[in-house]
mmCIF file of C-alpha atoms in Angstrom:
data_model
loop_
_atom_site.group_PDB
_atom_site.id
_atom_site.type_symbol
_atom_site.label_atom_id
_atom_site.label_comp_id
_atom_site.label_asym_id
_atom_site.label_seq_id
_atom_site.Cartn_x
_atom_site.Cartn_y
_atom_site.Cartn_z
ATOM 1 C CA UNK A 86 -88.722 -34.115 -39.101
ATOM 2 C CA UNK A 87 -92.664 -33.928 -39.721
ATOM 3 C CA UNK A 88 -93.768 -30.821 -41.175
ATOM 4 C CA UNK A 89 -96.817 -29.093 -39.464
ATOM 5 C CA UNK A 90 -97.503 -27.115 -42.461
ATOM 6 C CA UNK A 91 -95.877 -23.784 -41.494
ATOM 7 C CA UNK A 92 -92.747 -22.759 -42.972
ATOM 8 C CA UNK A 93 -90.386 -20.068 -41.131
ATOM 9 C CA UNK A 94 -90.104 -17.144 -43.825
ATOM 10 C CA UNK A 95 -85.945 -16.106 -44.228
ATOM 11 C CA UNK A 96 -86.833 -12.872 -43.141
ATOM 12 C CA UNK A 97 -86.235 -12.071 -39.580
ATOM 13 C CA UNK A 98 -89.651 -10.880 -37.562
ATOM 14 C CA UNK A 99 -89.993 -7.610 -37.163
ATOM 15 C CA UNK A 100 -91.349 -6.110 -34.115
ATOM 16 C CA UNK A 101 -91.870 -2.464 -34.442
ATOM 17 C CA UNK A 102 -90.095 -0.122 -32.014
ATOM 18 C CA UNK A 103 -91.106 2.721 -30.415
ATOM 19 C CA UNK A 104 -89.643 6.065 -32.409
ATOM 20 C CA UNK A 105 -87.977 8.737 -30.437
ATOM 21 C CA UNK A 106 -90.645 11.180 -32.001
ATOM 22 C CA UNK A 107 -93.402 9.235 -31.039
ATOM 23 C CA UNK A 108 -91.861 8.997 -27.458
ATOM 24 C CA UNK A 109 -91.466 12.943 -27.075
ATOM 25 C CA UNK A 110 -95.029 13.510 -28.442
ATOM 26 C CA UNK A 111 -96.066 11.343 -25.618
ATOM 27 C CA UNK A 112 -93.940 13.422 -23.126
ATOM 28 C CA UNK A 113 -95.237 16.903 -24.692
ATOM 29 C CA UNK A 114 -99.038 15.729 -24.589
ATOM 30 C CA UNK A 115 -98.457 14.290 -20.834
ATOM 31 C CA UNK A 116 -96.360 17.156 -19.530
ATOM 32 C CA UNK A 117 -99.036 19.854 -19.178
ATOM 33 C CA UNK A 118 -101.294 17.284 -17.129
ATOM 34 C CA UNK A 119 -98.052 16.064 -14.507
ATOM 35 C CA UNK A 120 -97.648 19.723 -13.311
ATOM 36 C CA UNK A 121 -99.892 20.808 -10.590
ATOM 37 C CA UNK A 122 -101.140 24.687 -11.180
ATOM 38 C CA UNK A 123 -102.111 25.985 -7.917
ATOM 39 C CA UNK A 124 -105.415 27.537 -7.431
ATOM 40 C CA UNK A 125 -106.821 28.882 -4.535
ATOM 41 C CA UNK A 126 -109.806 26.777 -3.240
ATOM 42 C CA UNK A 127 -108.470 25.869 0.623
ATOM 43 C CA UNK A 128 -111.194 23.532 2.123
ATOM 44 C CA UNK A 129 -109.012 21.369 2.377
ATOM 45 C CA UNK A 130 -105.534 22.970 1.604
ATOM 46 C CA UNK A 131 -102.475 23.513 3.541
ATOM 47 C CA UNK A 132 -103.230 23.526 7.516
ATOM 48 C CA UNK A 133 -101.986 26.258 9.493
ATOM 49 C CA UNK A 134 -103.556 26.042 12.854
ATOM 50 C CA UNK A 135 -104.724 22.229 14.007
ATOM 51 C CA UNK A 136 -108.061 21.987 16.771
ATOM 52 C CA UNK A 137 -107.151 25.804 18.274
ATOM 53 C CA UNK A 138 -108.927 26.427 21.410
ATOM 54 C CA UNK A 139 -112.040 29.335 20.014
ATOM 55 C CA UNK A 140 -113.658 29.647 23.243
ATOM 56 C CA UNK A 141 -116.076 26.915 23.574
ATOM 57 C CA UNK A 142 -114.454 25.130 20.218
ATOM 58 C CA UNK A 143 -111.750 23.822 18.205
ATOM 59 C CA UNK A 144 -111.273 25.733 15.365
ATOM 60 C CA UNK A 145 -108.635 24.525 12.407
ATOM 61 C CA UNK A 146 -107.725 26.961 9.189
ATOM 62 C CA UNK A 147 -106.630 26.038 6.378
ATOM 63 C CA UNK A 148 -105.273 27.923 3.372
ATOM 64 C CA UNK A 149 -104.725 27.799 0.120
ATOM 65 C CA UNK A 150 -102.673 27.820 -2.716
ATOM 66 C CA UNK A 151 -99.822 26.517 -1.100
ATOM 67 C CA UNK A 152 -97.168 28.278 -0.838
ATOM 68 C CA UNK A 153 -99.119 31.618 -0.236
ATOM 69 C CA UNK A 154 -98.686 33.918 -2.616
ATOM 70 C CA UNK A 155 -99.570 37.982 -3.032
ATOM 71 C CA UNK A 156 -102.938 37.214 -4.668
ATOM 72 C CA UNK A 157 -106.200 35.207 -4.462
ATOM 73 C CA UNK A 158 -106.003 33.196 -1.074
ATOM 74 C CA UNK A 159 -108.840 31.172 -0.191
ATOM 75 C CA UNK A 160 -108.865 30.615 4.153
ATOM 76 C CA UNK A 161 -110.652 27.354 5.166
ATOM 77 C CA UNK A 162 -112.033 26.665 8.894
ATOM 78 C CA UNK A 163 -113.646 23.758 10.503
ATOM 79 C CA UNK A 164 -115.013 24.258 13.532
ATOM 80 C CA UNK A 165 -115.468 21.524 15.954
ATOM 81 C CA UNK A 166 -116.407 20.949 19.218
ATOM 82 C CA UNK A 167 -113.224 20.170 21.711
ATOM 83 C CA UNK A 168 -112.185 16.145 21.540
ATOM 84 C CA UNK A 169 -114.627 15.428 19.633
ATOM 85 C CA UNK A 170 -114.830 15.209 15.736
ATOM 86 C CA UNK A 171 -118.095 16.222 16.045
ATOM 87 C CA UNK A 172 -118.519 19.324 13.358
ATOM 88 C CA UNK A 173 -120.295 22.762 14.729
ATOM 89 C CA UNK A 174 -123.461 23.401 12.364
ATOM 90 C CA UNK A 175 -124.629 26.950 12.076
ATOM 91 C CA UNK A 176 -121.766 28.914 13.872
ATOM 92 C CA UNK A 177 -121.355 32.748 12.624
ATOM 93 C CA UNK A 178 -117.442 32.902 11.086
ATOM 94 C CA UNK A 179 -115.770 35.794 10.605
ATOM 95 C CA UNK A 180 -112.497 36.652 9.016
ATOM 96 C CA UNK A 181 -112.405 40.618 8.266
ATOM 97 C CA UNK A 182 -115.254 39.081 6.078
ATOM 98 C CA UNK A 183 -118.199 36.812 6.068
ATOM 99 C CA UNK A 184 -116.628 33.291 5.926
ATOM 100 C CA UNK A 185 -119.696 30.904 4.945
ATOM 101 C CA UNK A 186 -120.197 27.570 3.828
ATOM 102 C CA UNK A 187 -121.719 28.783 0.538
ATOM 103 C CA UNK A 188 -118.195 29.996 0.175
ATOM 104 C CA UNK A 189 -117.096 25.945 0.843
ATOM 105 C CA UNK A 190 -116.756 23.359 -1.605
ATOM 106 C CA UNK A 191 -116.554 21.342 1.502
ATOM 107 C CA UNK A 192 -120.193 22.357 3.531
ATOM 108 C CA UNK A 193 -117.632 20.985 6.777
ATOM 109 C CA UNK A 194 -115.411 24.295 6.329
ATOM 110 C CA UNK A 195 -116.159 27.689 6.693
ATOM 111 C CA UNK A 196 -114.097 29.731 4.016
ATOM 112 C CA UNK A 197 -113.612 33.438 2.560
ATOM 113 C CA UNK A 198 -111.389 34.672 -0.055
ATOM 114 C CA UNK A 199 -109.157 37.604 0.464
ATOM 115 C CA UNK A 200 -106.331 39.392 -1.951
ATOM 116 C CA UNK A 201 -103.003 39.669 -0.573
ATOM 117 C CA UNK A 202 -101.296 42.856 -2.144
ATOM 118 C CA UNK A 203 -98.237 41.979 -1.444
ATOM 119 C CA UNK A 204 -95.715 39.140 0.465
ATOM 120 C CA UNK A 205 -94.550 39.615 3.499
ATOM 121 C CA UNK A 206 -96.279 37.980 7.169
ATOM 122 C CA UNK A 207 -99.618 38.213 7.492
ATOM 123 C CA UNK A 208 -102.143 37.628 10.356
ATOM 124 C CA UNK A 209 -105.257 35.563 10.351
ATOM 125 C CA UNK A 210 -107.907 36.253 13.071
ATOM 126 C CA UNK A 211 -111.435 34.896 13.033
ATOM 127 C CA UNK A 212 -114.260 34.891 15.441
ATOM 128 C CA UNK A 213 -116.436 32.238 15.736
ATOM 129 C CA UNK A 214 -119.974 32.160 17.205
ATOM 130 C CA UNK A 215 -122.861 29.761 18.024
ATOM 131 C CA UNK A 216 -125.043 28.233 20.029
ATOM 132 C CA UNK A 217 -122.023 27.789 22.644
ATOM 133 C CA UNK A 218 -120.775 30.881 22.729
ATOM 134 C CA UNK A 219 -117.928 33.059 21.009
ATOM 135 C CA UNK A 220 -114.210 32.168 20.363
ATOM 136 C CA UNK A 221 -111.502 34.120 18.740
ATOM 137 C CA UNK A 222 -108.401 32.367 16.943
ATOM 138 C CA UNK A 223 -105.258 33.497 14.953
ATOM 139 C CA UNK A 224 -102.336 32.946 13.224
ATOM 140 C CA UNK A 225 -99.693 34.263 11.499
ATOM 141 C CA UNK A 226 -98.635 33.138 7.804
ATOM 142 C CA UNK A 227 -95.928 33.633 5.985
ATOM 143 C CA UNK A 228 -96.487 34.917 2.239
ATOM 144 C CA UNK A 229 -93.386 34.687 -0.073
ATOM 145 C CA UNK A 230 -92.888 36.021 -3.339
ATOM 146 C CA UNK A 231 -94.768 35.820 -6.438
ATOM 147 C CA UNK A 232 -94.110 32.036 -7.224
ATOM 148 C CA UNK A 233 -93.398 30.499 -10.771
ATOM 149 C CA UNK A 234 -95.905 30.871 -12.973
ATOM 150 C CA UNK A 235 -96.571 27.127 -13.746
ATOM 151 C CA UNK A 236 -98.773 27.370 -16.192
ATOM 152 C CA UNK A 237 -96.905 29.369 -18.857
ATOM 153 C CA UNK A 238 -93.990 27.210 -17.507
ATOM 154 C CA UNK A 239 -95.975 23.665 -18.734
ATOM 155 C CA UNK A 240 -97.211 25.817 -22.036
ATOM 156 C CA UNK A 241 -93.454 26.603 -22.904
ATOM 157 C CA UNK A 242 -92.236 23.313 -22.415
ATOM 158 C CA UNK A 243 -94.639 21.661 -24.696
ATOM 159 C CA UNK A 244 -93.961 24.085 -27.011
ATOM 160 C CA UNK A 245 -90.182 23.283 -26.700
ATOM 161 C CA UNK A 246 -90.931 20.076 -26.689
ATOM 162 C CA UNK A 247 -93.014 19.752 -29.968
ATOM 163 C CA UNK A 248 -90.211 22.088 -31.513
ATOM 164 C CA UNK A 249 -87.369 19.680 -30.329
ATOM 165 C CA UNK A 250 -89.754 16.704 -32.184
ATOM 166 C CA UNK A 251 -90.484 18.549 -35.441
ATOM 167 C CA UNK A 252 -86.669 19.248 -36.194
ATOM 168 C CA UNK A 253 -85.758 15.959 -35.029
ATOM 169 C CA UNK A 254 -88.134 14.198 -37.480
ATOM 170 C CA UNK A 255 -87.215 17.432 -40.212
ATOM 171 C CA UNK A 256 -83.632 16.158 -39.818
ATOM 172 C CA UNK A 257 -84.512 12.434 -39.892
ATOM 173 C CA UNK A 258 -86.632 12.913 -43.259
ATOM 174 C CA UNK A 259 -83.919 15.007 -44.925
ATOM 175 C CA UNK A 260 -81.538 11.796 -43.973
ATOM 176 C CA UNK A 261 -83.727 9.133 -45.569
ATOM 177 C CA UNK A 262 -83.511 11.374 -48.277
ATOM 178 C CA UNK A 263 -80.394 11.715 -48.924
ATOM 179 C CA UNK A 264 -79.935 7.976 -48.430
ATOM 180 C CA UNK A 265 -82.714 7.319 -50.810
ATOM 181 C CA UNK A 266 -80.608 9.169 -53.615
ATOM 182 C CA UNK A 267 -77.187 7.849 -52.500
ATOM 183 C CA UNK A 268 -78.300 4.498 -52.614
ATOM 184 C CA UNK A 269 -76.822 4.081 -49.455
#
């Protein structure tokens, strides 16, 4: 058989494998980033009322965080004019408060934030004016119960998590050890 100048070495290739430890490093450095903390910032959040009749427009509202919590609640609207997707520029919102577009990450909303003291059902009334005229809208929300709080949640897993990897590779060490003096 012709020889193409490379031998095959006795030893078996080795092809590195990923180590446990390395694995669960990669899990406790990706955790914190998988869970979602909410915040409130609703232009855009969770809809509650879709294209109400407000007199002479459509109003939706949106809120955020979702689920609502006793706390910071941002309260999104977008007013429109009816069928049409046509956004209202320059109408006066108001929600028991000013609701502005300065307020908006989104200049298409309208928001204001509020506190909620406590859970329970709570109402949401705006009025709405412009050049068209005035509108009222509402809506009632439910607000549950202080929710988890997610981000000591994903801070206490990756602290478990490292933990769990430093004994494991503690334990690990101490056996290579022991097999280094046993001869084993």
């Amino acid at each position: 058989m012709p020889s193409l100048g490379v031998r095959r070495s006795g030893r078996a290739r080795h092809r590195p494998r990923p180590r446990p430890a390395h694995l669960l490093l990669v899990a406790a450095l990706t955790l914190p980033g998988c869970v979602a903390v909410p915040g409130a910032a609703a232009n855009g959040g969770t809809l509650r009322l879709a294209s109400a009749a407000a007199g002479p427009y459509a109003v939706s509202v949106y809120t955020s965080p979702s689920p609502l919590a006793p706390g910071p609640v941002d309260v999104g609207l977008l007013v429109q004019r009816p069928g049409s997707t046509a956004v209202v520029d320059g109408a006066t919102v108001a929600i028991t408060g000013r609701a502005t577009r300065e307020r908006a990450t989104n200049k298409l909303y309208y928001a204001a934030a509020f506190v909620l003291p406590e859970a329970g059902r709570w109402r949401i009334d705006a009025t709405v004016g412009g050049a068209a005229g005035t509108g009222d809208v509402g809506s009632e929300v439910a607000v549950g119960g202080a929710g988890l709080p997610v981000g000591r949640l994903a801070l206490a897993s990756l602290l478990a998590t490292l933990a769990l990897a430093a004994a494991w590779r503690a334990l690990r060490a101490r056996r290579h050890r022991r097999e280094i003096r046993t001869g084993a």
